[in-house]
CSV table of C-alpha atoms in Angstrom, one decimal:
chain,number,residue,atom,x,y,z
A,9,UNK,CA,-70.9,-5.0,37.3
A,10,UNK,CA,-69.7,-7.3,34.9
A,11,UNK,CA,-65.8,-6.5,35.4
A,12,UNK,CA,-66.8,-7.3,39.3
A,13,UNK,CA,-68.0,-10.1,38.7
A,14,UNK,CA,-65.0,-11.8,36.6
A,15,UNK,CA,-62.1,-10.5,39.4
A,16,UNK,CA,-64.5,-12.1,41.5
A,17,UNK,CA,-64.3,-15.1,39.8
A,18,UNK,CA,-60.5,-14.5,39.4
A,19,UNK,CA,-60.0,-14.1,43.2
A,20,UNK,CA,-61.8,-17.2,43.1
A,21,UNK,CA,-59.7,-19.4,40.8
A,22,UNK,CA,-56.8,-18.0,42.5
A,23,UNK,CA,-57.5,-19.0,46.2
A,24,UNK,CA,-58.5,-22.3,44.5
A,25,UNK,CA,-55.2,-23.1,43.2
A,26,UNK,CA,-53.7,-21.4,46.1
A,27,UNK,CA,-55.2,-24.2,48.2
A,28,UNK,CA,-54.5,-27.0,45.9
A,29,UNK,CA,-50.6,-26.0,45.8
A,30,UNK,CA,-50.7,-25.7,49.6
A,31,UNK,CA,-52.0,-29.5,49.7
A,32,UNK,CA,-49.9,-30.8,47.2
A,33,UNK,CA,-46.4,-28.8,48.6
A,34,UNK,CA,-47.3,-30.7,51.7
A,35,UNK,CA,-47.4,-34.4,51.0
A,36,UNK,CA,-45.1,-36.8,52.8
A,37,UNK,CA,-42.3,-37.8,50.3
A,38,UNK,CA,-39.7,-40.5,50.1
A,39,UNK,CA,-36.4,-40.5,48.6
A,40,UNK,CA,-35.8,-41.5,44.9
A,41,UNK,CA,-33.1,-44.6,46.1
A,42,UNK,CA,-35.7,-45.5,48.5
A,43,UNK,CA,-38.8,-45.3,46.0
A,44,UNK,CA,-36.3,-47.0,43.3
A,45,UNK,CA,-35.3,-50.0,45.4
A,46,UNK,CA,-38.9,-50.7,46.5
A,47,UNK,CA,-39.8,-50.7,42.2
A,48,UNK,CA,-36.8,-52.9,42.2
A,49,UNK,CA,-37.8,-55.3,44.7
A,50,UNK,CA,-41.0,-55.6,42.9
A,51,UNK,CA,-39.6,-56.5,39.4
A,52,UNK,CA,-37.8,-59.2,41.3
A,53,UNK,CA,-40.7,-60.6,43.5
A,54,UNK,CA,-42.8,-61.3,40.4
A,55,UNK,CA,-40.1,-61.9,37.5
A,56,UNK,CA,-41.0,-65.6,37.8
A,57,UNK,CA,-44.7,-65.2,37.3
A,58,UNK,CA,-44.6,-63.1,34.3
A,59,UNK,CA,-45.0,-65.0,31.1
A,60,UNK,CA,-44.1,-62.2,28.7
A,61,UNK,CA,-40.5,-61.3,30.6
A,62,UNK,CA,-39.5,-64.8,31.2
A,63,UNK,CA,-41.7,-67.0,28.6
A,64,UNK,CA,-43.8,-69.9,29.1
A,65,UNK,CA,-43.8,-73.2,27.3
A,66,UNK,CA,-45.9,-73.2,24.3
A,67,UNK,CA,-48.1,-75.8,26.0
A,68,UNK,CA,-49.2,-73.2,28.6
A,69,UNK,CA,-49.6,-70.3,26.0
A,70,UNK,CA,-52.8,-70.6,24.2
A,71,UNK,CA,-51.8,-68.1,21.8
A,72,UNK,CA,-48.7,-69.7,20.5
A,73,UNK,CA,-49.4,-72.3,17.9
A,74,UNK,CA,-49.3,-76.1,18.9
A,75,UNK,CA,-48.7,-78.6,16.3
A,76,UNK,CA,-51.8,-80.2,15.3
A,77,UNK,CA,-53.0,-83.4,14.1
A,78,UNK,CA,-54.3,-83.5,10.5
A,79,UNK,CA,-57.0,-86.0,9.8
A,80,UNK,CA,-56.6,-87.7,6.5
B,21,UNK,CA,-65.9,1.6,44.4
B,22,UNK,CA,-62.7,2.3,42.8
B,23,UNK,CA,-60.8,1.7,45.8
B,24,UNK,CA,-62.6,-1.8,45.8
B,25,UNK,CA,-61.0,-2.5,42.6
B,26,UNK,CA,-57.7,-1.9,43.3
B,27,UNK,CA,-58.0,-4.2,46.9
B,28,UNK,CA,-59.4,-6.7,44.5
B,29,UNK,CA,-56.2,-5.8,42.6
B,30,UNK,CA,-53.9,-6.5,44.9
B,31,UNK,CA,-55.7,-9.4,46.6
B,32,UNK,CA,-55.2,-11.2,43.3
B,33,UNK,CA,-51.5,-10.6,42.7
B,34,UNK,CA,-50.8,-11.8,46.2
B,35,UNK,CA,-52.6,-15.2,45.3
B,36,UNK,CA,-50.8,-15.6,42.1
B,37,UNK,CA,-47.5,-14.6,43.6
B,38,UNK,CA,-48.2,-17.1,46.3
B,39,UNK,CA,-49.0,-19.7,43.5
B,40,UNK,CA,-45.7,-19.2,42.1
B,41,UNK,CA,-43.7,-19.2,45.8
B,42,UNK,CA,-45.5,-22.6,46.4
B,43,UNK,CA,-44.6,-24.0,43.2
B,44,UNK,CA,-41.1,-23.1,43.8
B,45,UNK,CA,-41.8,-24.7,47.0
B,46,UNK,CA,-42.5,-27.7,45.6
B,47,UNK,CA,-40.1,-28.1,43.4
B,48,UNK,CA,-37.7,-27.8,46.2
B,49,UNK,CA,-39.1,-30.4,48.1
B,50,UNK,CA,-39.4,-32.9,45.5
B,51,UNK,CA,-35.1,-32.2,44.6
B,52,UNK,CA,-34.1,-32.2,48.0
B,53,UNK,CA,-35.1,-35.8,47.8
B,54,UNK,CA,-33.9,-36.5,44.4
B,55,UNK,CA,-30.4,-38.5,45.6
B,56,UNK,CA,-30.3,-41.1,42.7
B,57,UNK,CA,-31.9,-41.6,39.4
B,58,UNK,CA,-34.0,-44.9,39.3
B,59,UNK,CA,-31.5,-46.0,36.1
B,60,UNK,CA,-28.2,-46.0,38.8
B,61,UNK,CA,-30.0,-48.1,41.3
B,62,UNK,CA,-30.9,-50.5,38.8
B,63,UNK,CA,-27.3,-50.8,37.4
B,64,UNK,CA,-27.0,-54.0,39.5
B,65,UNK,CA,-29.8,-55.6,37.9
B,66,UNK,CA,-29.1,-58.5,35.2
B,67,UNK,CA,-30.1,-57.2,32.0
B,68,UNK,CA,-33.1,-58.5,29.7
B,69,UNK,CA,-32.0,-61.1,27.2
B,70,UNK,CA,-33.6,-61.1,23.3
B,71,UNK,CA,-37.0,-60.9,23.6
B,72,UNK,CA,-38.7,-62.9,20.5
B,73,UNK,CA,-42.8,-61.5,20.1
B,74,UNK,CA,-44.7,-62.0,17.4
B,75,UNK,CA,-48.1,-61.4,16.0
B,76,UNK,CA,-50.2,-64.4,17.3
B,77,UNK,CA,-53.5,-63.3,15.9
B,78,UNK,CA,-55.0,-60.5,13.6
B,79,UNK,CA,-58.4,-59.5,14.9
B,80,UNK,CA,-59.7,-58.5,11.2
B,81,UNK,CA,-63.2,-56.9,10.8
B,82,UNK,CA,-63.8,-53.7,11.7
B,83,UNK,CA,-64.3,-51.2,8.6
B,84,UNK,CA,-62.3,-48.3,10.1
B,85,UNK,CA,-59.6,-47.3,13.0
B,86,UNK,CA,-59.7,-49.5,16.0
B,87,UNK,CA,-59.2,-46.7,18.7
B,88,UNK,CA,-59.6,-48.6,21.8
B,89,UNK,CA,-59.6,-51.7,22.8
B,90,UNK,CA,-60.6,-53.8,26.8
B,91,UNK,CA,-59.8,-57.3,27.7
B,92,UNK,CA,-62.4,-59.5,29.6
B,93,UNK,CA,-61.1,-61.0,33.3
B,94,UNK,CA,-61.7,-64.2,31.5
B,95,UNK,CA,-58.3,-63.4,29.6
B,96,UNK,CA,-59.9,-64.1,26.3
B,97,UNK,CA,-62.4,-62.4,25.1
B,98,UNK,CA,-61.6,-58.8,24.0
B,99,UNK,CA,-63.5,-55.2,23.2
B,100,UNK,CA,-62.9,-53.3,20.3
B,101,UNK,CA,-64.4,-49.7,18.8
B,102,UNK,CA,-63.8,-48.1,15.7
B,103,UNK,CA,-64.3,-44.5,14.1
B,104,UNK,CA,-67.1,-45.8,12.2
B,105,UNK,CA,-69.2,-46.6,15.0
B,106,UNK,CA,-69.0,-50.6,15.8
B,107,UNK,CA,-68.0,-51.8,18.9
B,108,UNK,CA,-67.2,-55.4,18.6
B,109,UNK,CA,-66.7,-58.5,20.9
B,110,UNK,CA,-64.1,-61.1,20.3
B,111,UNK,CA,-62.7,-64.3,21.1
B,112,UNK,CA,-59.5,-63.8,21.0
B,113,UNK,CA,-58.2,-67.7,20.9
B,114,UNK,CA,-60.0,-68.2,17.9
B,115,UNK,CA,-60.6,-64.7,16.4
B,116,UNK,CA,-64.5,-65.3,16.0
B,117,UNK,CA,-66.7,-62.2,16.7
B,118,UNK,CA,-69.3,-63.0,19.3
B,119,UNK,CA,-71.3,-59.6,19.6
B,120,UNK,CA,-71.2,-56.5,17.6
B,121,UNK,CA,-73.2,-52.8,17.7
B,122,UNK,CA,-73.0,-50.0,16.3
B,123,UNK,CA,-73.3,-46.7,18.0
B,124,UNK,CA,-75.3,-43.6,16.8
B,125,UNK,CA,-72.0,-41.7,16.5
B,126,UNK,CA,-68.8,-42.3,14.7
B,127,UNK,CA,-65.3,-42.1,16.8
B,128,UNK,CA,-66.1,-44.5,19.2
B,129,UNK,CA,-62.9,-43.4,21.2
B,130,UNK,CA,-63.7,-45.3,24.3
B,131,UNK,CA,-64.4,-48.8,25.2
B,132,UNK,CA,-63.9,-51.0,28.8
B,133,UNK,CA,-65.5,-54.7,29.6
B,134,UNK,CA,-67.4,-55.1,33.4
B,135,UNK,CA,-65.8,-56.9,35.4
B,136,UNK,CA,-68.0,-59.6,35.5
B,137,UNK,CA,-67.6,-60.1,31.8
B,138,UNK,CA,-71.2,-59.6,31.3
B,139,UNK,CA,-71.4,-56.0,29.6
B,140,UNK,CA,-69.6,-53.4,27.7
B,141,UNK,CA,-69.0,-49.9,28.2
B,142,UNK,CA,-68.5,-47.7,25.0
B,143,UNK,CA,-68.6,-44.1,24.2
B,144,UNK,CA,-67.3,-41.1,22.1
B,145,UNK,CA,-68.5,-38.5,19.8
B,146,UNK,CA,-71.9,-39.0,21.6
B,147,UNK,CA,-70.7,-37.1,24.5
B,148,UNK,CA,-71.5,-39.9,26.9
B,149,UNK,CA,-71.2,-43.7,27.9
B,150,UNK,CA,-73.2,-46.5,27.6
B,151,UNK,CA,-73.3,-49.7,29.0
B,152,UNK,CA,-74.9,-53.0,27.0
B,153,UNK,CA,-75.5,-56.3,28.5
B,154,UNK,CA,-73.8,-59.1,26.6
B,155,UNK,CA,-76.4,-61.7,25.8
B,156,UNK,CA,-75.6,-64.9,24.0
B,157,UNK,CA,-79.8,-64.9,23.1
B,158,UNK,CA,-79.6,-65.0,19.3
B,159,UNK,CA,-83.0,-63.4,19.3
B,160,UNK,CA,-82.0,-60.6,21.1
B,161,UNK,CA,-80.9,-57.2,19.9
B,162,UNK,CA,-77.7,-55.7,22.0
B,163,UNK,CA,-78.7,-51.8,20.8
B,164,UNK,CA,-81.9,-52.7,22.5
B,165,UNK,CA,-81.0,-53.0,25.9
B,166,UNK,CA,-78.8,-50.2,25.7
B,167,UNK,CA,-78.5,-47.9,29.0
B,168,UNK,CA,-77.3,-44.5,28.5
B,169,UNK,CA,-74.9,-43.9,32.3
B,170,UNK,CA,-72.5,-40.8,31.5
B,171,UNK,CA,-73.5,-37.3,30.0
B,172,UNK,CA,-70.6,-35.1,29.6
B,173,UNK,CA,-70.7,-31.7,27.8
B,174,UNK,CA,-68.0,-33.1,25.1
B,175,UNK,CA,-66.5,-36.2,24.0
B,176,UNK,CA,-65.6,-39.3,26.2
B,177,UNK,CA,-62.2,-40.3,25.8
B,178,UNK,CA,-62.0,-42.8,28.3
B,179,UNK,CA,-63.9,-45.2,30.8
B,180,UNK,CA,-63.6,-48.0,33.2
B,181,UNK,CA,-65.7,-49.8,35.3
B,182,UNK,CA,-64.3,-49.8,38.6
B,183,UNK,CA,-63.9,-53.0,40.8
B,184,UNK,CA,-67.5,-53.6,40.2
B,185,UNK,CA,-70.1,-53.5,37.1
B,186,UNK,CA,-72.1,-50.8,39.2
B,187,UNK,CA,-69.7,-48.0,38.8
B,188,UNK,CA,-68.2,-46.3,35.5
B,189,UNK,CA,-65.3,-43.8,35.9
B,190,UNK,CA,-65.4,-41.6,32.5
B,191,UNK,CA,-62.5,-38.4,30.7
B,192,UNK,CA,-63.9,-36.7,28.4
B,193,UNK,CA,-62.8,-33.7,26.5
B,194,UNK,CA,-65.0,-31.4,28.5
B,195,UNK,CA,-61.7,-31.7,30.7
B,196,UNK,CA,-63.3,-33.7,33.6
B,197,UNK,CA,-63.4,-36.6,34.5
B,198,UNK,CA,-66.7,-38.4,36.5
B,199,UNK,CA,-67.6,-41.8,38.6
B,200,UNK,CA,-71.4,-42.5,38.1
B,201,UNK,CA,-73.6,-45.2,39.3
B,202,UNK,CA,-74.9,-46.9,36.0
B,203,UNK,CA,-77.9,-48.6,37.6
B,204,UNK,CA,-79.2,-44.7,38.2
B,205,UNK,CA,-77.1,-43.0,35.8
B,206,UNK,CA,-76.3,-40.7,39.0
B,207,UNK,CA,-73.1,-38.5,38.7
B,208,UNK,CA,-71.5,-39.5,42.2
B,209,UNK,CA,-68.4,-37.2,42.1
B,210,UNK,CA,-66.9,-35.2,39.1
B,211,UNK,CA,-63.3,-34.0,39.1
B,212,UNK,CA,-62.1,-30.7,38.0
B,213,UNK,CA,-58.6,-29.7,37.3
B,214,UNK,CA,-57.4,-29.9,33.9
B,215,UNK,CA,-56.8,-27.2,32.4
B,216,UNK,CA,-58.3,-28.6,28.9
B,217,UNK,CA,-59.6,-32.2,27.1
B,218,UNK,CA,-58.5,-35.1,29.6
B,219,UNK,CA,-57.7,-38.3,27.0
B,220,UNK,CA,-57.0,-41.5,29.5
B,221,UNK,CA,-57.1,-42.5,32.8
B,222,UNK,CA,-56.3,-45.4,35.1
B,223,UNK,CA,-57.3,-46.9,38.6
B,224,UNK,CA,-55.2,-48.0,41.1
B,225,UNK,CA,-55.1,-51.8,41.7
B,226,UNK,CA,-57.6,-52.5,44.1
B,227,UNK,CA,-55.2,-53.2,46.7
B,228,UNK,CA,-53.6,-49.4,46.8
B,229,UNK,CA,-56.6,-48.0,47.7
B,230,UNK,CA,-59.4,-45.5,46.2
B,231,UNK,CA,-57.4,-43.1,43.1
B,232,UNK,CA,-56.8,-42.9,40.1
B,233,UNK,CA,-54.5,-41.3,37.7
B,234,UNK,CA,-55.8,-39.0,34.7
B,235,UNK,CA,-53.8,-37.6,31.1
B,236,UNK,CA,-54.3,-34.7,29.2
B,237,UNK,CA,-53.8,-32.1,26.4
B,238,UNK,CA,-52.8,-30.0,29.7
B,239,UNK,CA,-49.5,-32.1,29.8
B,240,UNK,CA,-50.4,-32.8,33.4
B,241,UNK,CA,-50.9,-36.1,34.8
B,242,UNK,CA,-53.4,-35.7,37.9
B,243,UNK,CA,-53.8,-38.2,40.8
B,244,UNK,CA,-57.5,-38.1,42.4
B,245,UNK,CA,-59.3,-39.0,45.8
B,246,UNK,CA,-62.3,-40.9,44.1
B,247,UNK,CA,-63.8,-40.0,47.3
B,248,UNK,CA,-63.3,-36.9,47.9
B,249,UNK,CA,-62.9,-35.7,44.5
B,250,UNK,CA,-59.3,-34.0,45.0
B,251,UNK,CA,-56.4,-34.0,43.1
B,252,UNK,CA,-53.5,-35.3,45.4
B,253,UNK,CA,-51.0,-35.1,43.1
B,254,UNK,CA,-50.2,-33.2,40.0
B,255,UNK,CA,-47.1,-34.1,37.5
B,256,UNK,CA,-46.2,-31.7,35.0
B,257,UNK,CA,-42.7,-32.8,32.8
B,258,UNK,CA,-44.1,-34.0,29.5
B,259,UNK,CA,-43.6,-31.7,26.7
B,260,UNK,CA,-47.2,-32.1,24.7
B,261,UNK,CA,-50.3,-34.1,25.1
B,262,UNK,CA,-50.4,-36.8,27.6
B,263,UNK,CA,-52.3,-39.6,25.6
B,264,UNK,CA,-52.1,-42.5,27.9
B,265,UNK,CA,-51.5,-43.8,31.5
B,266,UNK,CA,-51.1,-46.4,33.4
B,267,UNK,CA,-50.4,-47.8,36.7
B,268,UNK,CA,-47.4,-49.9,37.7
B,269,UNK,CA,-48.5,-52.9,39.2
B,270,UNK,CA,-47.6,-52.6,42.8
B,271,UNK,CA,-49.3,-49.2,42.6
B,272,UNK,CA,-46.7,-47.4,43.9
B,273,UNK,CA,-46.5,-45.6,40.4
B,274,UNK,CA,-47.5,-45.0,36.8
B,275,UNK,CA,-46.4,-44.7,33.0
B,276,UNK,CA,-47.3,-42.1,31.1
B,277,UNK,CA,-47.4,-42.0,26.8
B,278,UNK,CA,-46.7,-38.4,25.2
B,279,UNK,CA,-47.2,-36.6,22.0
B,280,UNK,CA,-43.7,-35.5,22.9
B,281,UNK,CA,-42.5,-39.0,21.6
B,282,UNK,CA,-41.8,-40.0,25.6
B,283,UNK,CA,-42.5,-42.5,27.6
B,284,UNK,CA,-42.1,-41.2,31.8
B,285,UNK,CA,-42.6,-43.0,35.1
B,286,UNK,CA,-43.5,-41.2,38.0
B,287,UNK,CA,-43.3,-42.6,41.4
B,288,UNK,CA,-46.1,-41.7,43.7
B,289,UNK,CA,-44.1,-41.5,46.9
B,290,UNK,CA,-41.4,-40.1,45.6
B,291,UNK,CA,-43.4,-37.4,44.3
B,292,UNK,CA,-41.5,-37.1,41.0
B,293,UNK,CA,-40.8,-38.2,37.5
B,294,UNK,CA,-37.8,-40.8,37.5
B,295,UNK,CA,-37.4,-42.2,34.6
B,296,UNK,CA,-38.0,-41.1,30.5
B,297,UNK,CA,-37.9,-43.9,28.4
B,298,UNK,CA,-37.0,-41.6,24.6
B,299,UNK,CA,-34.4,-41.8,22.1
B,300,UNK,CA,-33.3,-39.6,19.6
B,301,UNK,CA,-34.3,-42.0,16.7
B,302,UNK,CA,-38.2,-41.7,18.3
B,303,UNK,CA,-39.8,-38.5,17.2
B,304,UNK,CA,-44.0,-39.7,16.3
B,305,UNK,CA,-45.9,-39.7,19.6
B,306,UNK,CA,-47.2,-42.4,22.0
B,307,UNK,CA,-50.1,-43.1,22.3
B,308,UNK,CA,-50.9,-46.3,24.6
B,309,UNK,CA,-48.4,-48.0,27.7
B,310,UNK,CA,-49.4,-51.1,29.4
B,311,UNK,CA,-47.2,-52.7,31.7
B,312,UNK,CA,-46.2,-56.4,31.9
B,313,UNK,CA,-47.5,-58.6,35.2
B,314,UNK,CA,-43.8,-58.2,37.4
B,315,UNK,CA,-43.8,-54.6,36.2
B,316,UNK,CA,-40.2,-54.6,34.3
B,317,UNK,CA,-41.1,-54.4,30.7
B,318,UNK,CA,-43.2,-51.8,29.3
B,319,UNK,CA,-45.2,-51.7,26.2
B,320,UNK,CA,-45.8,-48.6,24.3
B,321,UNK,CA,-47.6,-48.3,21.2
B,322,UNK,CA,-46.4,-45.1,18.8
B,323,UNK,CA,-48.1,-42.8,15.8
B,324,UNK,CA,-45.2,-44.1,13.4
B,325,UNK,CA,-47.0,-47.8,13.6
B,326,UNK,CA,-44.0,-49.4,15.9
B,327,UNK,CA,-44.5,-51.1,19.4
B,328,UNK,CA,-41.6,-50.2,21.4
B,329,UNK,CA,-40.8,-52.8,25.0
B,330,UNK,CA,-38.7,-50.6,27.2
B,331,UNK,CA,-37.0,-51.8,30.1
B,332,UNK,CA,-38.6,-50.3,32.9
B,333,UNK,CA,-35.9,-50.1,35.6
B,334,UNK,CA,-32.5,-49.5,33.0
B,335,UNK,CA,-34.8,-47.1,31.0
B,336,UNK,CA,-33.5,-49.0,28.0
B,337,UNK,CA,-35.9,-50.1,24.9
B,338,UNK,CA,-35.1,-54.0,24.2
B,339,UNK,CA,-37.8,-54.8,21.0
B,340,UNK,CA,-39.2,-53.3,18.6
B,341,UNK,CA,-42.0,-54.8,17.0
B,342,UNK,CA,-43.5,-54.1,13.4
B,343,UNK,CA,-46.0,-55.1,11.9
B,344,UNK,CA,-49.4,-52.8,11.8
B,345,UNK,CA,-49.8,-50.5,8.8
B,346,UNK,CA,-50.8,-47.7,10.4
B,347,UNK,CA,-50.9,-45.5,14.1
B,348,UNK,CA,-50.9,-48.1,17.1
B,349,UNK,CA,-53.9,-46.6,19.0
B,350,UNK,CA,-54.0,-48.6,22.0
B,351,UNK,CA,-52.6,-51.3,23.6
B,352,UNK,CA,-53.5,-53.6,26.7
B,353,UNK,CA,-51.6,-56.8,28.5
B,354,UNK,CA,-54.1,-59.6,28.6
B,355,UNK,CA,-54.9,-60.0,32.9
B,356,UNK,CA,-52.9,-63.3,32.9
B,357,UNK,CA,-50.1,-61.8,31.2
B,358,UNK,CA,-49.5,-63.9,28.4
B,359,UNK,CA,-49.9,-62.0,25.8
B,360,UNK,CA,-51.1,-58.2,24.8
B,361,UNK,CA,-53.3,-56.9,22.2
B,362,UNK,CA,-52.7,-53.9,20.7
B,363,UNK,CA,-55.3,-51.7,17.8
B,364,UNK,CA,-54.5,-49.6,14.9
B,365,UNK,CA,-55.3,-47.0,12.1
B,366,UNK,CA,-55.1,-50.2,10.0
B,367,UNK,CA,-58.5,-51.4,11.4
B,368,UNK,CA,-57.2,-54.7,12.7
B,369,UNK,CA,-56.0,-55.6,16.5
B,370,UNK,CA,-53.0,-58.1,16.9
B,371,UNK,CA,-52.0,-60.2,19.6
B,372,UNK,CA,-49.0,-60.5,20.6
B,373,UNK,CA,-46.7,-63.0,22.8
């Protein structure tokens, strides 16, 4: 009964990754230079706008450390 | 009834032979479009300059390992949790601590601010997530309007709130992942598939549509149909655990951090791993990637206390930075982009720009 029942379960587990295999195998794909070019294009679109590749004044970053006034 | 064994027999070598013709199958595909690696194309792009980051602020006050940490939209304040239970809430410009809690369990693994900045999200050795308002009422005690939203059968390793505070995605070791409601606490679609503990995940910027991307000790990366609950896409090339992921920002791929001391990009139409970003001289594991806003520098933080910047496109590393005393445990760019925040083993978190 029991053995049944786990082959069943087997079968089961099987079809299951049967089907998911099927799906993923059939996915529409792009090539590499295409998908590569399009990252590319990307990096380049929004190089200006990213303060940790290209730095921003230290006025803009409130993180970096302005001088400050002392009061005597 | 013995003859019904053995057709139960065959029926399940001709599924797993099948299995195995498919995933020759698609590995075949996946080559036959494999013209170029990413690194070539990128041969005519300038290369990065010196980058100069430093350690802007040291977040000091938890009493163990920070092992996760969430920024606010408001790109200031910041979510921390520790092994030893306390979540904490920071201002990050000024390093005060504006809320704290401590959790009934220890290993507080996983942590993620709502979008609206109003609540928290925190979970861990408790085996499920909670969600606390954040209320500035100095009367009021944050355990006590706690709301319990994700049960899971082992420990929650990751969560985020999704574009809205009404819905928490949750991993958990249980090897599932799960999208709940956490006004009912309902369970609106789990996702099965990993083969053991899932450790991170990541959804896609809102733009790209309904997925998201899970890690784990399976060495598979799994895209999922948050709908639907499928698995559309499965990546299997890291050597060991897969500890953290994360999308690029166009959507149209993600990072992945690896106990096997690599960093990899996979590329979501391409259908395949095209770039590792390793060297010889790296052998502790990764454990947390974030990328910067345009996408080009990546952040990784590593068992062996460093924080390595690669160059996304040459797959070249261009910084190092020292400077925590123990394992980097996470890491996250602040949503502006002006700086990131990374957490150790040391029990302090550090901002960097």
């Amino acid at each position: 009964m029991s053995s049944k029942t786990a082959s069943t379960n087997n079968i089961a587990q099987a079809r299951r990754t049967v089907q998911q295999l099927r799906l993923e195998a059939s996915i529409e794909r792009i090539k590499v230079s295409k998908a590569s070019a399009d990252l590319m294009s990307y990096c380049e679109e929004h190089a200006r706008s990213d303060p940790l590749l290209i730095g921003i004044p230290t006025s803009e970053n409130p993180f970096k450390d302005k001088k400050t006034c002392t009061l005597l | 009834m013995a003859s019904d064994g053995l057709h139960e027999s065959e029926t399940l070598a001709a599924l797993r032979s099948e299995a195995e013709s498919l995933k020759g199958k698609l590995e075949e595909e996946r080559a036959k479009l494999h013209d170029v690696e990413l690194r070539q194309v990128a041969e005519r792009v300038e290369a990065l300059g010196q980058f100069v980051m430093k350690t802007r602020r040291t977040l000091k006050g938890h009493g163990n390992k920070v092992l996760c940490m969430d920024w606010c939209r408001d790109k200031r304040r910041i979510v921390s949790s520790s092994q030893d239970g306390k979540v904490i809430v920071w201002d990050s410009f000024t390093t005060n601590k504006e809320h704290a809690v401590t959790m009934p369990c220890t290993w507080v693994m996983a942590c993620a601010y709502a979008p609206s900045g109003c609540a928290i999200a925190c979970g861990g050795l408790d085996n499920k997530c909670s969600v606390y308002p954040l209320t500035f009422d100095k009367n009021e005690n944050m355990a006590a309007k706690k709301k319990s939203v994700a049960m899971h059968t082992n420990y929650l390793s990751a969560c985020s709130f999704t574009n809205s505070d009404m819905q928490i995605l949750t991993a958990s070791g249980d090897g599932t992942c799960a999208l709940w409601d956490v006004e009912s606490g309902q369970l609106l679609q789990s996702f099965h598939g990993h083969g053991a503990d899932v450790l991170c995940l990541d959804l896609a910027p809102s733009e790209t549509g309904n997925t998201f991307v899970s890690g784990g000790c399976d060495k598979k990366a799994m895209v999922w149909d948050m709908r639907s609950g499928q698995c559309v896409q499965a990546f299997e090339t890291h050597e060991s655990d897969i500890n953290s992921v994360r999308y690029y920002p166009s959507g149209d791929a993600f990072a992945s951090g690896s106990d096997d001391a690599t960093c990899r990009l996979y590329d979501l139409r391409a259908d395949r791993e095209v770039a590792i970003y390793s060297k010889e001289s790296i052998i502790f594991g990764a454990s947390s990637v974030d990328f910067s806003l345009s996408g080009r520098l990546l952040f990784a933080g590593y068992n062996d206390y460093t924080i390595n910047v690669w160059d996304v496109l040459k797959g070249v590393r261009v910084s190092i930075l020292f400077g925590h005393e123990n394992r980097v445990s996470t890491l996250r760019v602040s949503p502006d982009g002006t700086a990131f925040c990374s957490g150790s083993w040391d029990h302090t978190l550090r901002v960097w720009a």
